[in-house]
PDB file of C-alpha atoms in Angstrom:
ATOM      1  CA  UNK A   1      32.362 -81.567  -1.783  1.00  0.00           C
ATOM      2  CA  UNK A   2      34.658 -78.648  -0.797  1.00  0.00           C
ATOM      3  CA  UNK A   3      33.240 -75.741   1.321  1.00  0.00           C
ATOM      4  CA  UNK A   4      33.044 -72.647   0.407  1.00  0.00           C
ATOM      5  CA  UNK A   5      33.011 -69.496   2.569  1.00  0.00           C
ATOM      6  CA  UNK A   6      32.330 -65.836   1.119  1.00  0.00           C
ATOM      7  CA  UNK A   7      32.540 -62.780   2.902  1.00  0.00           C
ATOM      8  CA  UNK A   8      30.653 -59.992   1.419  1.00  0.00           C
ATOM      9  CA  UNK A   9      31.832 -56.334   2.482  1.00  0.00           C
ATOM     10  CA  UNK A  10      29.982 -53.305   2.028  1.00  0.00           C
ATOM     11  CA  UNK A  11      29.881 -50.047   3.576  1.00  0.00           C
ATOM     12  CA  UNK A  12      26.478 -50.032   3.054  1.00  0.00           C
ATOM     13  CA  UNK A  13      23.994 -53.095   3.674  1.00  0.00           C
ATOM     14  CA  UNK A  14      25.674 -55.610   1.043  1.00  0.00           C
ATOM     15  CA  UNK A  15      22.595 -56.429  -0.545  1.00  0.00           C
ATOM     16  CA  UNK A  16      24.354 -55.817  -4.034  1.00  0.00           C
ATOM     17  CA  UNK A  17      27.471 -57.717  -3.260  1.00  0.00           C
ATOM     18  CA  UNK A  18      25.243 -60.749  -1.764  1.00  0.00           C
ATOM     19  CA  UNK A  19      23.188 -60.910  -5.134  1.00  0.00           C
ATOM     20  CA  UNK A  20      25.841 -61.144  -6.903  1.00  0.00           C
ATOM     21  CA  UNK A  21      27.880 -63.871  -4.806  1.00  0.00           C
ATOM     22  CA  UNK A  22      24.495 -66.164  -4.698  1.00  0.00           C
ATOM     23  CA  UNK A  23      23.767 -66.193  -8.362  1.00  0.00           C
ATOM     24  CA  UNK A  24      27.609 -67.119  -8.635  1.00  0.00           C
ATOM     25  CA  UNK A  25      27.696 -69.636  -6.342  1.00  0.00           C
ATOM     26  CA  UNK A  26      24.238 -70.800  -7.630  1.00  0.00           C
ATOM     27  CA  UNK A  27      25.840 -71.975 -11.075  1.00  0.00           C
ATOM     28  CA  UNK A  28      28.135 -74.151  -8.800  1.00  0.00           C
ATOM     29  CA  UNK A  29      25.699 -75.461  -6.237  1.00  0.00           C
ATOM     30  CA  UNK A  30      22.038 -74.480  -6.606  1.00  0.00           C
ATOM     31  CA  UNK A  31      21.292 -75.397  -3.336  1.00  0.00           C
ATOM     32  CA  UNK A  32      23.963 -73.671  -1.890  1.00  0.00           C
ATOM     33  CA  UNK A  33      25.083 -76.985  -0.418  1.00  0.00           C
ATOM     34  CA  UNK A  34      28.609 -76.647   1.962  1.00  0.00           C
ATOM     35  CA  UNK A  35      27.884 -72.791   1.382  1.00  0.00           C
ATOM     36  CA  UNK A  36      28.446 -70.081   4.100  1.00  0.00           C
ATOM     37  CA  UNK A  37      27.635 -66.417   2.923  1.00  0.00           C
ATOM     38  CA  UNK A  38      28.442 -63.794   5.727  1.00  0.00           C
ATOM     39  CA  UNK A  39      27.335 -60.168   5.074  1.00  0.00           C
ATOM     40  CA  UNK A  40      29.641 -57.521   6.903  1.00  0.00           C
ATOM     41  CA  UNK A  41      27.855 -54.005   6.195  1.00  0.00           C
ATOM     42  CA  UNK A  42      28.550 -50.664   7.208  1.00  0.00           C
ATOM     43  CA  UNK A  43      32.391 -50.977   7.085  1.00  0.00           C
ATOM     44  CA  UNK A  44      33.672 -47.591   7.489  1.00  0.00           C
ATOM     45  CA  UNK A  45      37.539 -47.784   8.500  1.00  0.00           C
ATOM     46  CA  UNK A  46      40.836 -49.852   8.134  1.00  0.00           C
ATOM     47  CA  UNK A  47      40.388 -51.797  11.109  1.00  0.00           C
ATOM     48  CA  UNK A  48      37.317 -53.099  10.471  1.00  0.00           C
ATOM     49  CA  UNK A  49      39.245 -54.239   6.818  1.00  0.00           C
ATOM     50  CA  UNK A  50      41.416 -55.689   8.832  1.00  0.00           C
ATOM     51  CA  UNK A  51      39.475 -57.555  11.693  1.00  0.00           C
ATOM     52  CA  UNK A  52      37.466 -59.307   8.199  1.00  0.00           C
ATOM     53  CA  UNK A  53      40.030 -60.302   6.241  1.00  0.00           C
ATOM     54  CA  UNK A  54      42.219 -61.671   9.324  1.00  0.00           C
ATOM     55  CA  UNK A  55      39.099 -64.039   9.814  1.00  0.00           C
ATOM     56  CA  UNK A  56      38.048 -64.422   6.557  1.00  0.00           C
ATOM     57  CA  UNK A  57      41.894 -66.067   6.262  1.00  0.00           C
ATOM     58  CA  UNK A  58      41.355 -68.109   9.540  1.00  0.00           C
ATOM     59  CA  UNK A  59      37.938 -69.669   7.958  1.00  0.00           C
ATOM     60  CA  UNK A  60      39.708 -70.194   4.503  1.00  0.00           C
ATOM     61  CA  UNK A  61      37.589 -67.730   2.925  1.00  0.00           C
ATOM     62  CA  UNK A  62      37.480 -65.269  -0.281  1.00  0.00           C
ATOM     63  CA  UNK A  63      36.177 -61.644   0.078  1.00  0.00           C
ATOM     64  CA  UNK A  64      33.547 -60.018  -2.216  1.00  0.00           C
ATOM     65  CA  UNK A  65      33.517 -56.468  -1.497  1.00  0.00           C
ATOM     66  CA  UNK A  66      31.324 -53.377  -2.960  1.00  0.00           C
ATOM     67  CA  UNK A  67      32.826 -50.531  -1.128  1.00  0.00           C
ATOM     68  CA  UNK A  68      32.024 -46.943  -2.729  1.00  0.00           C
ATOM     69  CA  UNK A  69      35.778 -44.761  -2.123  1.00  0.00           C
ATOM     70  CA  UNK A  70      38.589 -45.492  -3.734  1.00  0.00           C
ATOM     71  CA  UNK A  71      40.925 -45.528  -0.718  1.00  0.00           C
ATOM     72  CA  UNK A  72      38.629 -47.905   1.148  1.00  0.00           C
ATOM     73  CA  UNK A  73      39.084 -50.162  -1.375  1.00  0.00           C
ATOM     74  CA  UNK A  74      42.610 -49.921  -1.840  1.00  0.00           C
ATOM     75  CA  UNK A  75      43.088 -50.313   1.509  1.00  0.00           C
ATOM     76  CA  UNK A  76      40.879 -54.016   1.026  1.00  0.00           C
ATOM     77  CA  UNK A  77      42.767 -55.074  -1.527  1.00  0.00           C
ATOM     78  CA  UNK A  78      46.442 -54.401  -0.268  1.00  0.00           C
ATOM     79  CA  UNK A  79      45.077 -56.663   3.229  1.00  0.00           C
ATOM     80  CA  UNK A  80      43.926 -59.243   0.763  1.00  0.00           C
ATOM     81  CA  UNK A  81      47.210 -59.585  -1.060  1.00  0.00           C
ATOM     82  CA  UNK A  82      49.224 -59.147   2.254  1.00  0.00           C
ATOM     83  CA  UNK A  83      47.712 -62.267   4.043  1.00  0.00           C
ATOM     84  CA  UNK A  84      47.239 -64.071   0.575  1.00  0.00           C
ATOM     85  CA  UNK A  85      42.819 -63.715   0.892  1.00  0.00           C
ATOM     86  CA  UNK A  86      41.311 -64.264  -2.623  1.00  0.00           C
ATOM     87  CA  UNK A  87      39.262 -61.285  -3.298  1.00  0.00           C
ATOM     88  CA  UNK A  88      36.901 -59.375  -5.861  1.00  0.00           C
ATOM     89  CA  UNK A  89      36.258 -55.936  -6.558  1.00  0.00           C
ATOM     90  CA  UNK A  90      32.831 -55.740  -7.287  1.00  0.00           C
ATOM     91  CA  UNK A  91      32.389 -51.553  -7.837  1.00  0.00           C
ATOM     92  CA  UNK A  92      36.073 -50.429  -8.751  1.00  0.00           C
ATOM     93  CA  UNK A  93      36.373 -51.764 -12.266  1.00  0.00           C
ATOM     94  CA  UNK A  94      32.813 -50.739 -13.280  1.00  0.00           C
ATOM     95  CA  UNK A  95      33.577 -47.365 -11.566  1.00  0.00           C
ATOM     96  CA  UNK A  96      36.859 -47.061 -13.349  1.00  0.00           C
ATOM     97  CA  UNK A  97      35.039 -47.781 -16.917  1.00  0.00           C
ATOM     98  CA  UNK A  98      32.273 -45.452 -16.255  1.00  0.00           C
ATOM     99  CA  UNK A  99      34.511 -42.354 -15.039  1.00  0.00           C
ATOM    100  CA  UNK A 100      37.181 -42.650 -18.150  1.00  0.00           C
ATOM    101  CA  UNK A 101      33.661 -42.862 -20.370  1.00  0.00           C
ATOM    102  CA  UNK A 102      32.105 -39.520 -18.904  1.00  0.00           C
ATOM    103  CA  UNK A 103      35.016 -37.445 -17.837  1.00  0.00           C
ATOM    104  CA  UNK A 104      33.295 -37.427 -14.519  1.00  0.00           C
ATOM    105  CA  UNK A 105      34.234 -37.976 -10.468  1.00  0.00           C
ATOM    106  CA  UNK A 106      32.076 -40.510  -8.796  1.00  0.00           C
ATOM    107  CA  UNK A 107      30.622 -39.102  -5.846  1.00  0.00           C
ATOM    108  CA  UNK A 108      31.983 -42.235  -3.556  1.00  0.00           C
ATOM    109  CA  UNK A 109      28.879 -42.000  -1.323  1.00  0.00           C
ATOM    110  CA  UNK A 110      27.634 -45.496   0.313  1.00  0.00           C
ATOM    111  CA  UNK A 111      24.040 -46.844  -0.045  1.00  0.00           C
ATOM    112  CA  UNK A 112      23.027 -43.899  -2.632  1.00  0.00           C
ATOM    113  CA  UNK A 113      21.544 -47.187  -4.659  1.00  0.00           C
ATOM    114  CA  UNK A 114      19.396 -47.646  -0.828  1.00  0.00           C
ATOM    115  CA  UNK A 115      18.179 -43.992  -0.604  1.00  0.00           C
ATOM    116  CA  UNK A 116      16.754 -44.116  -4.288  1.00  0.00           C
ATOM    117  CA  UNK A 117      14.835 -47.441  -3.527  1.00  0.00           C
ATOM    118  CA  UNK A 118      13.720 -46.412   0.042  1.00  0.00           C
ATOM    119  CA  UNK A 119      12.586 -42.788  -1.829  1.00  0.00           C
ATOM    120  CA  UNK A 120      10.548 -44.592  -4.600  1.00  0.00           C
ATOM    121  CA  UNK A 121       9.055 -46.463  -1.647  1.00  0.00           C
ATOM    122  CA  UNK A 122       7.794 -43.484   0.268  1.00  0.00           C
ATOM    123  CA  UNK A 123       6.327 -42.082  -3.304  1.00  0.00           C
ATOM    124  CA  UNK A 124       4.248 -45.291  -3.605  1.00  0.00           C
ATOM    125  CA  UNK A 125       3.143 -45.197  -0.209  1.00  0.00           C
ATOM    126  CA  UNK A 126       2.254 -42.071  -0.121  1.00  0.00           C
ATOM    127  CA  UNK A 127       0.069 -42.152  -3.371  1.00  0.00           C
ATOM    128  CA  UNK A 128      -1.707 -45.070  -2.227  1.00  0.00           C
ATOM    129  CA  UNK A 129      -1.701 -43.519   1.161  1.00  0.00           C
ATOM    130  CA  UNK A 130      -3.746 -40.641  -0.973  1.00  0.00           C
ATOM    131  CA  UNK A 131      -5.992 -43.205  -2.993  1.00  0.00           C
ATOM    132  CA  UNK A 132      -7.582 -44.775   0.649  1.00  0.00           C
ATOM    133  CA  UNK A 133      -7.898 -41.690   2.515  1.00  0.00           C
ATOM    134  CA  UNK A 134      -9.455 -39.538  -1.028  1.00  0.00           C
ATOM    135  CA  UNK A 135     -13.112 -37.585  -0.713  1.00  0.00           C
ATOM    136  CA  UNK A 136     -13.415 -38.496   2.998  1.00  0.00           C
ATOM    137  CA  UNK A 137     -13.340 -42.135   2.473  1.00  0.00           C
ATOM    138  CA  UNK A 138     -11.545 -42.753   5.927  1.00  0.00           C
ATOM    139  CA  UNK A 139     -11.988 -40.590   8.585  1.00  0.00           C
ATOM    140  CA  UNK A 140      -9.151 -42.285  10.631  1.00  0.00           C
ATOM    141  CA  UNK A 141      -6.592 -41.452   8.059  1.00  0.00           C
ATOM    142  CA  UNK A 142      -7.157 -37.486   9.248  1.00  0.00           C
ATOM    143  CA  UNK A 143      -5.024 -38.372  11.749  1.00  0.00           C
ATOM    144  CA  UNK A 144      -2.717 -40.152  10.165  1.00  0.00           C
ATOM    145  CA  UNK A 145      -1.695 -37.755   7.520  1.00  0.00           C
ATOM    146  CA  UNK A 146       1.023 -34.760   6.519  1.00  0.00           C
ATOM    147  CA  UNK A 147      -1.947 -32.624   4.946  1.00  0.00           C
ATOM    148  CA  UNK A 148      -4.622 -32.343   5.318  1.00  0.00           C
ATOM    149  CA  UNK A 149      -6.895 -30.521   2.601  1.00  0.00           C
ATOM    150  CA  UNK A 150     -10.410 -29.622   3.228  1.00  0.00           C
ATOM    151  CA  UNK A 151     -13.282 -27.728   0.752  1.00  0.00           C
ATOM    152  CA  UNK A 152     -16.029 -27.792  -1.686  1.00  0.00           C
ATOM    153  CA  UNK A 153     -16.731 -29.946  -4.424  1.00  0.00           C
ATOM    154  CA  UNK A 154     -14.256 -28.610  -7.461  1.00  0.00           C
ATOM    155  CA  UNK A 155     -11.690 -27.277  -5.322  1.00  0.00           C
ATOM    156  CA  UNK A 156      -9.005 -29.258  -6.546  1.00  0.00           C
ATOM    157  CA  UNK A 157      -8.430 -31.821  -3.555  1.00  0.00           C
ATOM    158  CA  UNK A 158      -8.172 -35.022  -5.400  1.00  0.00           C
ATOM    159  CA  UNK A 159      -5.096 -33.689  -7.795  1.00  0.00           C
ATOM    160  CA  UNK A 160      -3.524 -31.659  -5.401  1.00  0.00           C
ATOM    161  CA  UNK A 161      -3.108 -34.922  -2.958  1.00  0.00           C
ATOM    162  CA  UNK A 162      -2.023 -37.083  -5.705  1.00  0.00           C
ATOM    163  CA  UNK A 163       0.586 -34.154  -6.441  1.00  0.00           C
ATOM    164  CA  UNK A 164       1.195 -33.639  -2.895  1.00  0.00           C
ATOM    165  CA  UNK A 165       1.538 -37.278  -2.897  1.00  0.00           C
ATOM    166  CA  UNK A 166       4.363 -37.450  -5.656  1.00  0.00           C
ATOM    167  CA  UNK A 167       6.204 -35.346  -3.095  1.00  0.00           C
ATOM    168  CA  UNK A 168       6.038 -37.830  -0.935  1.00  0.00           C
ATOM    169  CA  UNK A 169       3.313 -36.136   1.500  1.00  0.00           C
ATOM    170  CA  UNK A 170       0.704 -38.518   2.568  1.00  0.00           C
ATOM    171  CA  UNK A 171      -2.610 -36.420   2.139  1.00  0.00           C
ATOM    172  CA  UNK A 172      -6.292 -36.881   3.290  1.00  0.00           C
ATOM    173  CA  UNK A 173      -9.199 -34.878   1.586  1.00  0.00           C
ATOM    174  CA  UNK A 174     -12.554 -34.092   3.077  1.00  0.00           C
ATOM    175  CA  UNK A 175     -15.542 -33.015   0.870  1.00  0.00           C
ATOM    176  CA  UNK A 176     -17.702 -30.090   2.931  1.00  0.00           C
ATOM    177  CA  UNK A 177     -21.083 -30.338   2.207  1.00  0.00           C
ATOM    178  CA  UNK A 178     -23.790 -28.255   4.526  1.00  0.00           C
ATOM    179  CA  UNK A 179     -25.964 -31.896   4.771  1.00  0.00           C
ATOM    180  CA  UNK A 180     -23.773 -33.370   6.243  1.00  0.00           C
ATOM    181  CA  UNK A 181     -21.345 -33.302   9.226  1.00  0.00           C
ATOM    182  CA  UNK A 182     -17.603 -33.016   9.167  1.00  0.00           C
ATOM    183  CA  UNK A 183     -16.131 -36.224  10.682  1.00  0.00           C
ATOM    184  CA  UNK A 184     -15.189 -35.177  14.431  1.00  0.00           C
ATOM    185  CA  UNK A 185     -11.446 -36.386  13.397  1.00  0.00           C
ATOM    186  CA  UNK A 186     -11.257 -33.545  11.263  1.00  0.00           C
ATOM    187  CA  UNK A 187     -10.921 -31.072  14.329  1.00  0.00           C
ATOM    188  CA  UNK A 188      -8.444 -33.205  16.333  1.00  0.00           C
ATOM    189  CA  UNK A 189      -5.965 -32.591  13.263  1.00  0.00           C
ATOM    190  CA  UNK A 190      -3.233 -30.098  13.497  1.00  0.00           C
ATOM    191  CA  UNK A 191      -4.370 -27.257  12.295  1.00  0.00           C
ATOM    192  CA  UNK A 192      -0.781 -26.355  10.919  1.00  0.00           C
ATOM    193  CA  UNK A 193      -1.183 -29.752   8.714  1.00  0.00           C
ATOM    194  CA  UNK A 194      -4.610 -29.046   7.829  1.00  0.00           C
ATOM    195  CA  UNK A 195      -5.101 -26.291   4.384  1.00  0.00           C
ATOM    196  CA  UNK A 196      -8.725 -25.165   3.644  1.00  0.00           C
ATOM    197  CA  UNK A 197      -9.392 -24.408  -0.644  1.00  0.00           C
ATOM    198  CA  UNK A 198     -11.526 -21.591  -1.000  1.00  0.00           C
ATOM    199  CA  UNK A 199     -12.467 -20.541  -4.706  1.00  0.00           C
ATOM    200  CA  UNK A 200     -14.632 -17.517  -6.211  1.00  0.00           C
ATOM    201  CA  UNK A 201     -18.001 -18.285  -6.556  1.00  0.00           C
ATOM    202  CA  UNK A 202     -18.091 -17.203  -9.892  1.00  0.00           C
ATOM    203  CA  UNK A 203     -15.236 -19.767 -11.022  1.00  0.00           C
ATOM    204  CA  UNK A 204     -16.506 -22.478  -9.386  1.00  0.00           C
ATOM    205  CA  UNK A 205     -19.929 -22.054 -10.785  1.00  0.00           C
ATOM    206  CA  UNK A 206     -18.036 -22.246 -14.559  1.00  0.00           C
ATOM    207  CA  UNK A 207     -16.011 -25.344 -13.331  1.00  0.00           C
ATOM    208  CA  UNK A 208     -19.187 -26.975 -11.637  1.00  0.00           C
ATOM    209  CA  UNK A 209     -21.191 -26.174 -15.361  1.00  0.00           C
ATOM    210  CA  UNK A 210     -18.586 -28.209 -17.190  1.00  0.00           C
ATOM    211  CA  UNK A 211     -18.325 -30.703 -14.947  1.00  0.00           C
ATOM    212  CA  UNK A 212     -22.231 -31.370 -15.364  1.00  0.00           C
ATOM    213  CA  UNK A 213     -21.980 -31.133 -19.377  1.00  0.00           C
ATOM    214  CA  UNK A 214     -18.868 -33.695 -19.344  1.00  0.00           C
ATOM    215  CA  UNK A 215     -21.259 -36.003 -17.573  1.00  0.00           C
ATOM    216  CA  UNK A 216     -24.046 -35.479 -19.754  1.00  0.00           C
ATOM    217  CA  UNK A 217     -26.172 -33.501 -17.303  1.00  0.00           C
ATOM    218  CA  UNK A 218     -28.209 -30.706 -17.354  1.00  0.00           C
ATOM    219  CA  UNK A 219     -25.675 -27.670 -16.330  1.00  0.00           C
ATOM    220  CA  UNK A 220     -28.663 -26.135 -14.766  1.00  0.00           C
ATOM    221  CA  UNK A 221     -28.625 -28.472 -11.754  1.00  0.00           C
ATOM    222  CA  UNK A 222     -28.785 -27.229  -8.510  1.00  0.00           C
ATOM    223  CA  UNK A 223     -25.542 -28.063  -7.947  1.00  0.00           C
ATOM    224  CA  UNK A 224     -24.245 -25.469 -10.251  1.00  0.00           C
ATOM    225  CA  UNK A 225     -26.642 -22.712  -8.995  1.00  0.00           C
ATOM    226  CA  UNK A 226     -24.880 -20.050  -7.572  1.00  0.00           C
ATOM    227  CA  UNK A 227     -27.357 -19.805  -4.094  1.00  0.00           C
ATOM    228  CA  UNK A 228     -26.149 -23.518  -3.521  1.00  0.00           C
ATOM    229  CA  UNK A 229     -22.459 -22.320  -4.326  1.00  0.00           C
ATOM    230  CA  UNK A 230     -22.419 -19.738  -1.742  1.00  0.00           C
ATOM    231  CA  UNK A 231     -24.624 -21.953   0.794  1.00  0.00           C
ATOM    232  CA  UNK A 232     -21.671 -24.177   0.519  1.00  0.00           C
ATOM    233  CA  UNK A 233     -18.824 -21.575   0.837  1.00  0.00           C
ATOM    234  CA  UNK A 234     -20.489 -20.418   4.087  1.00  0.00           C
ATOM    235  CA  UNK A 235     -20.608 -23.766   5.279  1.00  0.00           C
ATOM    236  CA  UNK A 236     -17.055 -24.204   4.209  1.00  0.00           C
ATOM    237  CA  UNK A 237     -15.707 -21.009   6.266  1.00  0.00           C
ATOM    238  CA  UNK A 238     -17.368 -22.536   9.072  1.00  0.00           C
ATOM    239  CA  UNK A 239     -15.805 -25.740   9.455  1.00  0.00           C
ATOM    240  CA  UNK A 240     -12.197 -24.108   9.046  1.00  0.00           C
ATOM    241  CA  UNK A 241     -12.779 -20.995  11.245  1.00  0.00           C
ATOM    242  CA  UNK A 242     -13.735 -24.221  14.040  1.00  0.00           C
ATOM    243  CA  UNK A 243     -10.569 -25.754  12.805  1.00  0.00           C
ATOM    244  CA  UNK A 244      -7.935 -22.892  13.003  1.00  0.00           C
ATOM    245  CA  UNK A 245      -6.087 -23.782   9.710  1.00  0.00           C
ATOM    246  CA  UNK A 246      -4.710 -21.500   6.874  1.00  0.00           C
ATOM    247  CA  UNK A 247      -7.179 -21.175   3.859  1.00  0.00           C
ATOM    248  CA  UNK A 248      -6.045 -20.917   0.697  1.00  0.00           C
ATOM    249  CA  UNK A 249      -7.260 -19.286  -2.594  1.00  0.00           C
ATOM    250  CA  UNK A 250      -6.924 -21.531  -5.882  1.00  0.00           C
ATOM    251  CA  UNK A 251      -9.235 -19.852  -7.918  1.00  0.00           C
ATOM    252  CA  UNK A 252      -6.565 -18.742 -10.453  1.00  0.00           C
ATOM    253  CA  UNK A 253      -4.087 -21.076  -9.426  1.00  0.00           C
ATOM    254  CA  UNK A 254      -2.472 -24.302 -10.594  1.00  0.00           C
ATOM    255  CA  UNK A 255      -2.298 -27.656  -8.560  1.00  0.00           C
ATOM    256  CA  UNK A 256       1.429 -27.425  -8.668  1.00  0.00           C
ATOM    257  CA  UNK A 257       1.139 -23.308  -7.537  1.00  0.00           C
ATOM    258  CA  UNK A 258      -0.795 -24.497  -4.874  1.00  0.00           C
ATOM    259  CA  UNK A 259       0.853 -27.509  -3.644  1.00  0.00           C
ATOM    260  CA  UNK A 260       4.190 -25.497  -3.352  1.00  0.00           C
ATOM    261  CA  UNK A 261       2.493 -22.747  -1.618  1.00  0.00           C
ATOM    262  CA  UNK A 262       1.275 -26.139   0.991  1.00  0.00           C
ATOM    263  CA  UNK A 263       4.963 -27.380   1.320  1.00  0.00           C
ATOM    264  CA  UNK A 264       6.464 -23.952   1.782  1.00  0.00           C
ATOM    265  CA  UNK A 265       4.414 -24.045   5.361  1.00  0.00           C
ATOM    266  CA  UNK A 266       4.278 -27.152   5.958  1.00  0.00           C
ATOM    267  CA  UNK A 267       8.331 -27.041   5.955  1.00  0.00           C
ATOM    268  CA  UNK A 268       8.339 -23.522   8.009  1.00  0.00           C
ATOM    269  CA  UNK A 269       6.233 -25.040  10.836  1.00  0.00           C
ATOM    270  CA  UNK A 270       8.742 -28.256  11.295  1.00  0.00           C
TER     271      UNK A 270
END
């Protein structure tokens, strides 16, 4: 059985380009007997063409190259054909297709395929980072977190982290309630990463009423009453008058009114 050698060139990490070469070669030799893939990423100039494809024609093998500008690729191809280096252009006819299709100039910017993928990955951690660390579950992810939101039942804290979350934040929410004591974690948090929700007694008493009647409860439950609502509130200014953080009103606001007003200073106070 003959060897084979493939060099795959990228000027980003050559994941794409090795995919490619290994379900190739896998139609050949499934067990990629006699087989020798090399990954050469992050290849930015000439020389570094050159260096590959001088030892690429010492070790007898072809070149597989996804490289994103034009020029860097014409410069691969011209060293290929110069010292006689079998060679494929994985991007340039695809490219080439694509532009005369859309009228459009490709951006020739490496690893933009890499910053997608490692930007869907933040979004996931972060909403999951959201799901653990919701209603107080964990007090250790306090610490752990971009925001952190803190108020009264109703206040919006479970949406606005998941929205906060889709931003790529990773948010904790704490639930005040006057029974029962803050988690001391709470006040080691930065207070510039910490928001407190604050809401009119009035509103929250209509959103508290609903919330009873959705569940099939009497909406006369303490827990609606407006002498528990303000017990609470006091509680509430409390706990973030101890923490130092910036309280914000969302009585007549929208999760995604709120959340921008969050990232506006949390951005100012990098």
């Amino acid at each position: 059985m003959k060897s084979l050698k493939v060099f795959v060139v990228s000027d980003s990490v050559g994941e794409t380009g090795e995919h490619v070469v290994k379900a190739v070669v896998a139609q050949f030799r499934p067990n990629f007997e006699d087989t020798v893939i090399r990954r050469f990423p992050h290849i930015e100039n000439e020389d570094q063409i050159k260096n590959i494809v001088e030892i690429a024609k010492a070790q007898d093998a072809l070149i597989v190259y996804t490289l994103a500008e034009e020029i860097m690729r014409q410069k691969m191809h011209g060293q290929c054909q110069q010292n006689n280096i079998q060679s494929v252009d994985l991007l340039g006819p695809v490219i080439q297709v694509v532009q005369d299709k859309i009228g459009e100039l490709p951006l020739e910017e490496a690893g933009l395929v890499h910053k997608l993928d490692d930007d869907y990955f933040r979004k996931i951690e972060a909403v999951e980072f959201a799901v653990k660390y919701d209603d107080g579950r964990d007090p250790r992810g306090l610490l752990l977190a971009d925001v952190v939101l803190v108020g009264v039942s109703r206040t919006s804290k479970t949406p606005l982290s998941q929205y906060l979350a889709h931003k790529r934040y990773k948010v904790a929410n704490v639930p005040l309630v006057p029974e029962i004591n803050p988690p001391e974690e709470l006040f080691l948090v930065d207070p510039k990463k910490c928001f407190g929700l604050v809401i009119s007694p009035e509103k929250l008493n209509i959103i508290r009423k609903e919330r009873l009647i959705a569940l099939g409860l009497n909406d006369d439950a303490i827990y609606a009453k407006q002498e528990r609502i303000k017990q609470e509130i006091a509680h509430f200014n409390k706990v973030v008058e101890r923490i130092g953080c910036a309280v914000i009103d969302v009585t007549n606001k929208a999760v995604e009114e709120t959340a921008n007003d969050i990232i506006e200073r949390i951005e100012q106070n990098k």
